[in-house]
mmCIF file of C-alpha atoms in Angstrom:
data_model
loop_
_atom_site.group_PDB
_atom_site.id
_atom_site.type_symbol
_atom_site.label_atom_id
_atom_site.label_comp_id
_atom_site.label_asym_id
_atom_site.label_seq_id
_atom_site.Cartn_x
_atom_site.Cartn_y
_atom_site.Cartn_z
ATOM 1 C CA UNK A 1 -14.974 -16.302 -36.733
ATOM 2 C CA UNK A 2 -16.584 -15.665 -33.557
ATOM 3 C CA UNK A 3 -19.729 -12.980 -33.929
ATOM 4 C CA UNK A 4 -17.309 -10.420 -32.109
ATOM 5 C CA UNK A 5 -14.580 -10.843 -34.513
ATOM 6 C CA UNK A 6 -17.153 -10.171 -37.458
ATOM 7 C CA UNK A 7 -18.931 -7.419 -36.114
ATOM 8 C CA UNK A 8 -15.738 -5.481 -35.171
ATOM 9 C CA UNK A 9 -14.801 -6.547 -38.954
ATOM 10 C CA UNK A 10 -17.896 -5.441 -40.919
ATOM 11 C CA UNK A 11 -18.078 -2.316 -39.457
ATOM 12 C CA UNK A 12 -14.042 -1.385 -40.014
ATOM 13 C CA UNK A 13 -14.714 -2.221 -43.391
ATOM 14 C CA UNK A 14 -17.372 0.019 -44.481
ATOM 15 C CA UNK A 15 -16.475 3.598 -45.129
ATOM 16 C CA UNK A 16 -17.905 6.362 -43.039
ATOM 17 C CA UNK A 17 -16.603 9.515 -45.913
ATOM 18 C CA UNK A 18 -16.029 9.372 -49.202
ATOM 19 C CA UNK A 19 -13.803 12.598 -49.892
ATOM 20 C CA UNK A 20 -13.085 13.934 -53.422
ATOM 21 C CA UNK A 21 -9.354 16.055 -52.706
ATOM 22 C CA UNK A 22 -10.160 17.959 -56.103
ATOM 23 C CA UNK A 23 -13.397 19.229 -55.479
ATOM 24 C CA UNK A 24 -12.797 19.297 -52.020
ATOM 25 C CA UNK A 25 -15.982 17.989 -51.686
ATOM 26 C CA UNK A 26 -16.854 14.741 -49.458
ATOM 27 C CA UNK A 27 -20.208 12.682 -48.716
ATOM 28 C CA UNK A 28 -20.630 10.849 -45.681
ATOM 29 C CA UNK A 29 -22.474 8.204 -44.959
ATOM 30 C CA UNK A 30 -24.961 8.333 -42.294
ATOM 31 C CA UNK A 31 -26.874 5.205 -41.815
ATOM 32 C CA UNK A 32 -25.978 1.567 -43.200
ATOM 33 C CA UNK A 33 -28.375 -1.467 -43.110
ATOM 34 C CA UNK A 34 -27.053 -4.958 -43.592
ATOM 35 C CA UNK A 35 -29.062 -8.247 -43.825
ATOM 36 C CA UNK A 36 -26.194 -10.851 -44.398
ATOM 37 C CA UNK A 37 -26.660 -14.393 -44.960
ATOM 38 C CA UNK A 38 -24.165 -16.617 -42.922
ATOM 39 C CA UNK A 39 -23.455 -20.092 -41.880
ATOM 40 C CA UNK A 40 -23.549 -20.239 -38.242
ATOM 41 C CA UNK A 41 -22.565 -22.782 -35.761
ATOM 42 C CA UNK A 42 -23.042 -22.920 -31.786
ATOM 43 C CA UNK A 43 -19.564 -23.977 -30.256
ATOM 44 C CA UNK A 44 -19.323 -24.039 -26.165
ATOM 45 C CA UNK A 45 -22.538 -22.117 -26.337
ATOM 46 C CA UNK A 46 -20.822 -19.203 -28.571
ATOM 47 C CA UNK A 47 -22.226 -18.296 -31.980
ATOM 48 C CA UNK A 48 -19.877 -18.267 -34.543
ATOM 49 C CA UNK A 49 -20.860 -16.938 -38.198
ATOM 50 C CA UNK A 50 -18.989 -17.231 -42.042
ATOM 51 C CA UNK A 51 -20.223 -16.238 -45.035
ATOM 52 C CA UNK A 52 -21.935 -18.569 -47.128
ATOM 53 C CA UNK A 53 -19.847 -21.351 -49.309
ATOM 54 C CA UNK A 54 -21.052 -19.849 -52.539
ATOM 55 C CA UNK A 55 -19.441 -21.163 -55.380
ATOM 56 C CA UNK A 56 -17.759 -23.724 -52.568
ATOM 57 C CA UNK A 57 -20.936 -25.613 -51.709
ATOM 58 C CA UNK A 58 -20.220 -28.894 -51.396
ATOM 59 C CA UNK A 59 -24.281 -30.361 -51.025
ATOM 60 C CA UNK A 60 -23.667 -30.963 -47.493
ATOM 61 C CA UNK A 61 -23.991 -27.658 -46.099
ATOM 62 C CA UNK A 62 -25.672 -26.280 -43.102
ATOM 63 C CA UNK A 63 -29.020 -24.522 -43.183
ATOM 64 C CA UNK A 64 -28.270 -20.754 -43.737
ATOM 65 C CA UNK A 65 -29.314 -18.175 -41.524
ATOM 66 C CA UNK A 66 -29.518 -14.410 -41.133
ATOM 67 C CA UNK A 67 -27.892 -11.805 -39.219
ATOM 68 C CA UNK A 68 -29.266 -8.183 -39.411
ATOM 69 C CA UNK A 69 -27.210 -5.294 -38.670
ATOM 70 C CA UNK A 70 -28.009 -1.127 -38.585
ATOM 71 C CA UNK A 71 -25.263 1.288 -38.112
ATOM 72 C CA UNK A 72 -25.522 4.879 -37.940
ATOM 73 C CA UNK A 73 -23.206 7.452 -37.192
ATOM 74 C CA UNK A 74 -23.530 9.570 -34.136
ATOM 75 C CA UNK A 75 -26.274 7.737 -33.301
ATOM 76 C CA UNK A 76 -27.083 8.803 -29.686
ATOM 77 C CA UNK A 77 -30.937 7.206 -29.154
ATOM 78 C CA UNK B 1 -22.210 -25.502 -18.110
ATOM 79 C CA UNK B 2 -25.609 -27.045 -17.966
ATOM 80 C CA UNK B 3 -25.747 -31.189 -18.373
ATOM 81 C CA UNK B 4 -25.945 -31.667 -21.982
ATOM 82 C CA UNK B 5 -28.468 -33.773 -24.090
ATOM 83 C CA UNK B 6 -25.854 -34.311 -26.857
ATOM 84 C CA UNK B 7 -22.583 -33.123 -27.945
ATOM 85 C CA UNK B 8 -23.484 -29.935 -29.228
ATOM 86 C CA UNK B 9 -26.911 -28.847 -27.621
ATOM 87 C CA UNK B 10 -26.406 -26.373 -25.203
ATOM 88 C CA UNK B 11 -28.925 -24.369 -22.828
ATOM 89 C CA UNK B 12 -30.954 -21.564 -24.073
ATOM 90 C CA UNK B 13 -29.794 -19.342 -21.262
ATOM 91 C CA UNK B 14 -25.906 -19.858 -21.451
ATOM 92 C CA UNK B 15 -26.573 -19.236 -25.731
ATOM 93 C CA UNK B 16 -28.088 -16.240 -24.815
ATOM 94 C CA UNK B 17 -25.678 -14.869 -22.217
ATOM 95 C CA UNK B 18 -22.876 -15.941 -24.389
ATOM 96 C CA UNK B 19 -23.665 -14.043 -27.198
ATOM 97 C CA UNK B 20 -24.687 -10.966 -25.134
ATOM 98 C CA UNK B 21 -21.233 -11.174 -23.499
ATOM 99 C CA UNK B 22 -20.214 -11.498 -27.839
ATOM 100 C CA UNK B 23 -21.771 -8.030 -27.863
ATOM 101 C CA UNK B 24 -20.389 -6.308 -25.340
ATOM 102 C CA UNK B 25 -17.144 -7.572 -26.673
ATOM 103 C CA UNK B 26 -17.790 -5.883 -29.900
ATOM 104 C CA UNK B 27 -18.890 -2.408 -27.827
ATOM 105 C CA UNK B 28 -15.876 -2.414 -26.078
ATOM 106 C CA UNK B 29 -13.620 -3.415 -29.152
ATOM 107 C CA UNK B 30 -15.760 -0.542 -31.594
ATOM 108 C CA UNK B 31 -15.348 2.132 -28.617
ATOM 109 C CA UNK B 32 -11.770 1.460 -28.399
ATOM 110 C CA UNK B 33 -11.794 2.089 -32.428
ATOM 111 C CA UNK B 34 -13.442 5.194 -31.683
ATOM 112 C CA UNK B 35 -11.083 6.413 -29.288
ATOM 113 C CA UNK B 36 -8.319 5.851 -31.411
ATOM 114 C CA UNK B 37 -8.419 8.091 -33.797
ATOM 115 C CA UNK B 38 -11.651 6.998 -35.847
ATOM 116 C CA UNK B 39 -14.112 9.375 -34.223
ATOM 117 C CA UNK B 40 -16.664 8.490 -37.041
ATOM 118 C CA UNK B 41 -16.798 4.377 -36.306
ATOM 119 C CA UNK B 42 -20.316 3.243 -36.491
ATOM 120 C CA UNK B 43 -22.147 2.975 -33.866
ATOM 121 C CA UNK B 44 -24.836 -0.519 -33.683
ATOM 122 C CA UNK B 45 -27.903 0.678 -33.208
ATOM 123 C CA UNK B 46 -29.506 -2.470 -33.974
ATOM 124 C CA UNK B 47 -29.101 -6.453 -34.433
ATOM 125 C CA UNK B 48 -30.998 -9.361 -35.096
ATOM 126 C CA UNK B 49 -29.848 -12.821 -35.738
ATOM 127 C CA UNK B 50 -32.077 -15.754 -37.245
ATOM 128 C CA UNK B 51 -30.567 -19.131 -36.599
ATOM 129 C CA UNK B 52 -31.705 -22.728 -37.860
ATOM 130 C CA UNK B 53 -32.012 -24.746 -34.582
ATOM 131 C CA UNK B 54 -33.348 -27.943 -33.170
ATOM 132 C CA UNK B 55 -34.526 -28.143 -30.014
ATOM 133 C CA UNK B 56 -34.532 -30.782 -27.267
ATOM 134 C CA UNK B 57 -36.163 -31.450 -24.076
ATOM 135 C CA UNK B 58 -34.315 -32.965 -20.986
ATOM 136 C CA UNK B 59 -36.097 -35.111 -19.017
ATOM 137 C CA UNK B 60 -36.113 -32.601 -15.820
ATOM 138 C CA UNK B 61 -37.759 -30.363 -18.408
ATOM 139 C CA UNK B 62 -34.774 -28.526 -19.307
ATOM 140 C CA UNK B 63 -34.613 -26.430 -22.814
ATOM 141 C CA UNK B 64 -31.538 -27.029 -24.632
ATOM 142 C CA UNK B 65 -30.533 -25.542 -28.748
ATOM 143 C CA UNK B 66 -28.653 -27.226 -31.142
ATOM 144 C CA UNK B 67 -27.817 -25.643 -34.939
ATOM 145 C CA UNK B 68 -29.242 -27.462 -37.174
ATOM 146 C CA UNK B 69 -25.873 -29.693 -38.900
ATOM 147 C CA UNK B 70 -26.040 -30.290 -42.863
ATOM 148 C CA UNK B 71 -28.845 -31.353 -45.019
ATOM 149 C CA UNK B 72 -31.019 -31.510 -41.190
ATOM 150 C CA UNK B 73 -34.614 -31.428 -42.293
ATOM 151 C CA UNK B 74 -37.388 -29.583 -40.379
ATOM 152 C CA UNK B 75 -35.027 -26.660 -38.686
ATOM 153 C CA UNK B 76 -37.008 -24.149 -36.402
ATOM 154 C CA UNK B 77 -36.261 -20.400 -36.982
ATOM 155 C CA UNK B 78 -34.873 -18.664 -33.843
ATOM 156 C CA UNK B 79 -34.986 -15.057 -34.816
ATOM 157 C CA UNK B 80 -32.997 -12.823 -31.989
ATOM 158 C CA UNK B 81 -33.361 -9.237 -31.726
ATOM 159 C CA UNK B 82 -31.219 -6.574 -29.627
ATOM 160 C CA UNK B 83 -31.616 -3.214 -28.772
ATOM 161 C CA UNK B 84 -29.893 -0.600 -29.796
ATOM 162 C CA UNK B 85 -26.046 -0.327 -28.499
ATOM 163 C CA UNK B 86 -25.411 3.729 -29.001
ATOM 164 C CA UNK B 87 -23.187 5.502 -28.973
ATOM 165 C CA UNK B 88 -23.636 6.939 -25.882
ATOM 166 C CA UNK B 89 -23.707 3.583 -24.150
ATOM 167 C CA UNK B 90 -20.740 2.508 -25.772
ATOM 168 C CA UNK B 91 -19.127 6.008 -24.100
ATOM 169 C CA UNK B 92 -20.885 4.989 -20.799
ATOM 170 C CA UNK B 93 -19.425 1.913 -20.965
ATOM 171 C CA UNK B 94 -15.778 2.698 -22.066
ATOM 172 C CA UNK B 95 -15.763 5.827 -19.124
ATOM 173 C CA UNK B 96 -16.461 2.693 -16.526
ATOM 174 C CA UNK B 97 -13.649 0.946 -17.919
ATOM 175 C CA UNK B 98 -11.002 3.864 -18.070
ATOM 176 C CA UNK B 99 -12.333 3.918 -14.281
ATOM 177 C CA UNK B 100 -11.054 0.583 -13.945
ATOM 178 C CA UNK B 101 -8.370 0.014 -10.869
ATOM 179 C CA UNK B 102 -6.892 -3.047 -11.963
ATOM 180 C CA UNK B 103 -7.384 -3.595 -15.588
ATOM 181 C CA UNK B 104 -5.242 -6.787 -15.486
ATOM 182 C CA UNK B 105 -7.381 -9.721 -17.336
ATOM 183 C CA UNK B 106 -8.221 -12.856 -15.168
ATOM 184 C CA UNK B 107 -5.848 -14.818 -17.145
ATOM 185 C CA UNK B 108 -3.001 -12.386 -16.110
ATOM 186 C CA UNK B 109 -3.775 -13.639 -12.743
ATOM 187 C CA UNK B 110 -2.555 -17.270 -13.199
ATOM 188 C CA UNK B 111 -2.526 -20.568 -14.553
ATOM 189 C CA UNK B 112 -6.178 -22.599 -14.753
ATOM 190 C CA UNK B 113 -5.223 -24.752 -10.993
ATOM 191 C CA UNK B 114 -6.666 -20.781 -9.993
ATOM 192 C CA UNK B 115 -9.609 -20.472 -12.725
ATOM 193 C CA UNK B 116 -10.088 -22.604 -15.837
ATOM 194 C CA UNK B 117 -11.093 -21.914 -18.640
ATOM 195 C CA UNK B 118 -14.783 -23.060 -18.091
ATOM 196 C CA UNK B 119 -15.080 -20.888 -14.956
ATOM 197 C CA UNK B 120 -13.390 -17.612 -16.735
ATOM 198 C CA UNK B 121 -15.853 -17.783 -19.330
ATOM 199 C CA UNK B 122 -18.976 -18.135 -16.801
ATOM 200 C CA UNK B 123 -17.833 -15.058 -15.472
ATOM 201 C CA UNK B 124 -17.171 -13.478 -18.584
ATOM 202 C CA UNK B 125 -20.967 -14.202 -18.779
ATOM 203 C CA UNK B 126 -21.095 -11.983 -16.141
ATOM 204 C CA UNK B 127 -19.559 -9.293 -17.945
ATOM 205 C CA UNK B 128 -16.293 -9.725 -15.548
ATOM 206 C CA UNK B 129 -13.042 -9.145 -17.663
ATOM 207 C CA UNK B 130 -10.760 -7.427 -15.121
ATOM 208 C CA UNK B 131 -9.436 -8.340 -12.336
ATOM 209 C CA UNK B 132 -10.867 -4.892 -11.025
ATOM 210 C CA UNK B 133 -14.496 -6.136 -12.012
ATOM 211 C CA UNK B 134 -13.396 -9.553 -10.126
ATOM 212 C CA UNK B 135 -12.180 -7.788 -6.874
ATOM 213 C CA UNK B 136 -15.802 -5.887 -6.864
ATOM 214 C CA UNK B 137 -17.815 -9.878 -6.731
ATOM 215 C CA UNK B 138 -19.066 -11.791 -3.894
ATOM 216 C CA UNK B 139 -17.640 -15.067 -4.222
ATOM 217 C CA UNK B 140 -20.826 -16.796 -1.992
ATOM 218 C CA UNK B 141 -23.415 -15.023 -4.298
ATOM 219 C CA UNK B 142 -21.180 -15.508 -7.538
ATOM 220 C CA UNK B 143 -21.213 -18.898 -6.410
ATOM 221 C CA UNK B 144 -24.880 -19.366 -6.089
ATOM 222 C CA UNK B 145 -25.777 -17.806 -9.498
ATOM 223 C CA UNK B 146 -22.691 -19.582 -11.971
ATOM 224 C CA UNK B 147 -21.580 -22.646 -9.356
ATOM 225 C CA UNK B 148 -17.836 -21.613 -9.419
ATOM 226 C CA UNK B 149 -16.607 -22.796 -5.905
ATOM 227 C CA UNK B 150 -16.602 -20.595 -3.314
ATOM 228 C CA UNK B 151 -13.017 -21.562 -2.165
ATOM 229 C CA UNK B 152 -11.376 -21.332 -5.740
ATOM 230 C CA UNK B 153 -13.133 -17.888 -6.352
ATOM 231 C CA UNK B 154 -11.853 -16.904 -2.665
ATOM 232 C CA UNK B 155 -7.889 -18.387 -3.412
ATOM 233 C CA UNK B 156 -8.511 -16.192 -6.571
ATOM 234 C CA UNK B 157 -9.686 -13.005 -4.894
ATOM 235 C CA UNK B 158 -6.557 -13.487 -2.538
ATOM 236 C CA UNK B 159 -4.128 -13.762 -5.339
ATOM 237 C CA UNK B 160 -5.881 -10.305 -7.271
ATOM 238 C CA UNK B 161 -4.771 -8.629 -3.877
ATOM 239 C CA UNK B 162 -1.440 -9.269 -4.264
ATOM 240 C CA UNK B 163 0.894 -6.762 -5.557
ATOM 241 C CA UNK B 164 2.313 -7.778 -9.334
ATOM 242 C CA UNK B 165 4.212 -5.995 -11.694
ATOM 243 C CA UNK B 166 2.804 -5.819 -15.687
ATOM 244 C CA UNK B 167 5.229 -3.541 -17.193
ATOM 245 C CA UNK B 168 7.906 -0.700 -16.767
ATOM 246 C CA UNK B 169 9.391 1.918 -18.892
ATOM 247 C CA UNK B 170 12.038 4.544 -19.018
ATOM 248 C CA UNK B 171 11.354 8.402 -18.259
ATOM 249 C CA UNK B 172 13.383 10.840 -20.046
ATOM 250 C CA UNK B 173 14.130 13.702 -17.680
ATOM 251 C CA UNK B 174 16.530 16.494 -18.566
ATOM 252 C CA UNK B 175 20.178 15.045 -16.993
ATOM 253 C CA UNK B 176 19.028 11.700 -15.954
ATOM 254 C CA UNK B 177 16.192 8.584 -16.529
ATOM 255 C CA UNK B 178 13.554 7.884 -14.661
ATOM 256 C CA UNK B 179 11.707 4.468 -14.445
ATOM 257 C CA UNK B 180 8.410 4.105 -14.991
ATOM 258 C CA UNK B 181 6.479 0.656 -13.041
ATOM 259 C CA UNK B 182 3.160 -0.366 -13.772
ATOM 260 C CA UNK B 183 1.065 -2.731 -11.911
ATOM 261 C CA UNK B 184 -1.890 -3.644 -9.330
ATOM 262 C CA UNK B 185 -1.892 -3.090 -5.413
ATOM 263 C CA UNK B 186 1.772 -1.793 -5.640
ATOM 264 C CA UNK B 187 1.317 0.652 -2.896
ATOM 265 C CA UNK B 188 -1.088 0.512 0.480
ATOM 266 C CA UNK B 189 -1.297 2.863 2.956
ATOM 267 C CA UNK B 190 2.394 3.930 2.390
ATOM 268 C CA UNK B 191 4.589 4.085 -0.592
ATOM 269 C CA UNK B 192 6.728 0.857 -0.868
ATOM 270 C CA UNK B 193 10.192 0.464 -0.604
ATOM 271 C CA UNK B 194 11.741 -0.068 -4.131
ATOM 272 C CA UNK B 195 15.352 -1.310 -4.729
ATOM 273 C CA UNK B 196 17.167 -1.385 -8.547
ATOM 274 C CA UNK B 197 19.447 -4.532 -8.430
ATOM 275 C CA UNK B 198 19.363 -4.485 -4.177
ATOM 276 C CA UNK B 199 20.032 -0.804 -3.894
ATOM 277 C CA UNK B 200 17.088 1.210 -2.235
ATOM 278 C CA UNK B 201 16.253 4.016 -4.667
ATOM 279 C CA UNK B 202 13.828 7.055 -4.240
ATOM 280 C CA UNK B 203 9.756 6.617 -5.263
ATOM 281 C CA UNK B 204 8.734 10.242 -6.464
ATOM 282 C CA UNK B 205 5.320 9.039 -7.437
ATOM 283 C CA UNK B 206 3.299 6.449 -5.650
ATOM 284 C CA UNK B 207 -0.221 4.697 -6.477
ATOM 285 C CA UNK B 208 -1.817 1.171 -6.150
ATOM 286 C CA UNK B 209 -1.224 1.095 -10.242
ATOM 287 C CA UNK B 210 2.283 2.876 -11.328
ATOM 288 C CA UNK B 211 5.445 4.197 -9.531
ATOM 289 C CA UNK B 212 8.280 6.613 -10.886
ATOM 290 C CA UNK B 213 11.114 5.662 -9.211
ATOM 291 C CA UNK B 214 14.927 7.504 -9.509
ATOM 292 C CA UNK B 215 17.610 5.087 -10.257
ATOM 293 C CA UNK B 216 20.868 5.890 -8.855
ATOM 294 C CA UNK B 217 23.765 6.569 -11.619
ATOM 295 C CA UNK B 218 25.245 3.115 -11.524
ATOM 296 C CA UNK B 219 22.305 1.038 -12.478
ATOM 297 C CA UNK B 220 21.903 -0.023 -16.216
ATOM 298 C CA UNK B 221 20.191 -3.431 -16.001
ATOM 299 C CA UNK B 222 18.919 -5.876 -13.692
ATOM 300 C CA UNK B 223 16.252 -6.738 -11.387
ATOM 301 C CA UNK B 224 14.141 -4.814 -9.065
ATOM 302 C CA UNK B 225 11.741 -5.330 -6.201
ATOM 303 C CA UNK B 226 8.854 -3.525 -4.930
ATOM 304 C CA UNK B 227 8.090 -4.022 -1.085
ATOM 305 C CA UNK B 228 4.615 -3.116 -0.335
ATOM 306 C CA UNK B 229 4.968 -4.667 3.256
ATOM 307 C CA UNK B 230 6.599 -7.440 4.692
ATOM 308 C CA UNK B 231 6.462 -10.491 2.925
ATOM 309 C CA UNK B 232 4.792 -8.452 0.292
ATOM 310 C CA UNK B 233 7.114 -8.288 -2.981
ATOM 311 C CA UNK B 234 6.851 -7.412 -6.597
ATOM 312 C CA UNK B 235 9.649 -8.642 -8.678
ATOM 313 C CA UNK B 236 10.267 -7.230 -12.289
ATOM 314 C CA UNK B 237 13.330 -6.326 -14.837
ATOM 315 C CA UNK B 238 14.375 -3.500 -16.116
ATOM 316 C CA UNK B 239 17.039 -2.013 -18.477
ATOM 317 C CA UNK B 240 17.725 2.000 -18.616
ATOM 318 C CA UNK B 241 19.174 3.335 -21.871
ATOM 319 C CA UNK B 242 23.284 5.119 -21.166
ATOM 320 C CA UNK B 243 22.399 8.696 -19.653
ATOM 321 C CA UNK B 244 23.716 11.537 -21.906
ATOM 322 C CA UNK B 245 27.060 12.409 -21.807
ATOM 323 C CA UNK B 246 27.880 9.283 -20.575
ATOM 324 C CA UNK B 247 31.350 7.866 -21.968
#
């Protein structure tokens, strides 16, 4: 997917409260740091990044590289 | 595009622009996220990429990338870094677009004999999504800094003046329907003349963007046509639901 897509994506996907209904108690989280390895290719000068083949490699993989992400709520600097 | 040394080296300006323009598609896509209904979305404060490339020299000295393909000895390490995108750019950002007077996209404008794909995404580079951004250019300079053609940017320009319909929906009013229009440049300096399947109707609200319009009882479905001057029209459909107490 294009770097957009999985930006947009890792960020829906990581919880922002965790909320215990019992209790009524709930932690949030307030800053996440990500260092994610990924396979990325330029295509019509756009970058586009998956997650590494794992298990999948087949030997004739490309070179992986990195992309670093920090996300913090409210963040306002 | 700049000339290419091989199939998939491209010029270390047009990487970089294109995946700033990536960004600010992800600001854009995260603020709407925010707006609707997820007031605690993440904001990306920061980002760094670090990419396995080769590079190559063009004769005329020019610096292009290439990834490095599989089992490619001998790789440099590009590492990228970008500021912070906050959240208070991000609602900076969004505000501008809200602002937006024609928030059409350049595709809604036409087929690629007006822009092709190529020359959307060099001004997509330029951070130009709407055809509101588009109106605001200056086709000479545009032309001097991505090499679209003057003429097709002006033939372009010319269409995005033109009054279009994008949408239309029904108004629920106590005893009768209204119709809602939606659209770009639908009204100038006076309200246009509207007619429901070639019956003039009244326009209670008029702006370059949306018109309410009162059909008259008769009308159910058909076609209707917004006149913004002479020679000027907007054709669309509609469909109204029976009004209540109808038989």
């Amino acid at each position: 997917m294009d770097l957009c897509a999985m930006l947009v994506e890792l960020v829906g996907r990581i919880p922002s409260v965790a909320y215990d209904e019992e209790t009524g108690e709930g932690l949030g989280v307030q800053r996440v740091e990500l260092r994610l390895p990924i396979e990325a290719r330029i295509e019509s000068a756009d970058l586009w990044v998956s997650a590494p083949r794992g298990r999948l490699a087949t030997g004739f993989d490309t070179a992986l590289g990195l992309l670093a992400i920090t996300l913090e709520q409210g963040s306002e600097t | 595009m700049a000339p290419q040394a091989s199939g998939s080296a491209f010029a270390v300006e047009d990487f970089v622009q294109n995946l700033t323009a990536q960004l600010d598609r992800a600001q854009d896509a995260l603020a709407l996220k925010a707006q609707t209904g997820r007031p605690l979305t993440f904001a990306l404060k920061d980002l760094s990429v670090e990419l396995k490339v080769f590079w190559e020299v063009q004769r005329d000295g020019r610096l292009l990338v290439r990834h490095a393909s599989p089992n490619e000895q001998g790789a440099s390490t590009v590492h990228l870094a970008f500021t912070s995108i906050t959240r208070a750019m991000v609602e900076e950002n969004t505000f501008s677009l809200a602002l937006d007077e024609d928030t059409r996209t350049l595709r809604d404008l036409g087929g690629k004999e007006l822009l092709d794909d190529e020359e959307r995404r060099k001004l997509d580079m330029l951070g130009v999504r709407t055809v509101g951004q588009f109106k605001r250019l200056d086709p000479a300079q545009t032309e001097a800094i991505v090499g679209i053609p003057v003429n097709r940017l002006r033939a372009a320009l010319e269409k995005s003046a033109r009054p279009a319909v994008t949408g239309n929906r029904v108004e629920r009013r106590p005893g009768r329907h209204l119709l809602r229009i939606q659209g770009a440049n639908l009204m100038k300096d006076e309200p246009p003349k509207v007619r429901l399947s070639g019956d003039p109707v009244e326009v209670l609200e008029a702006s370059a963007t949306e018109l309410l319009v009162r059909p008259l009882s008769v009308h159910r479905e058909g076609q209707f046509e917004i006149e913004v001057e002479e020679g000027e029209v907007a054709t669309g459909f509609y469909e109204l639901p029976p009004q209540e107490g109808a038989a």
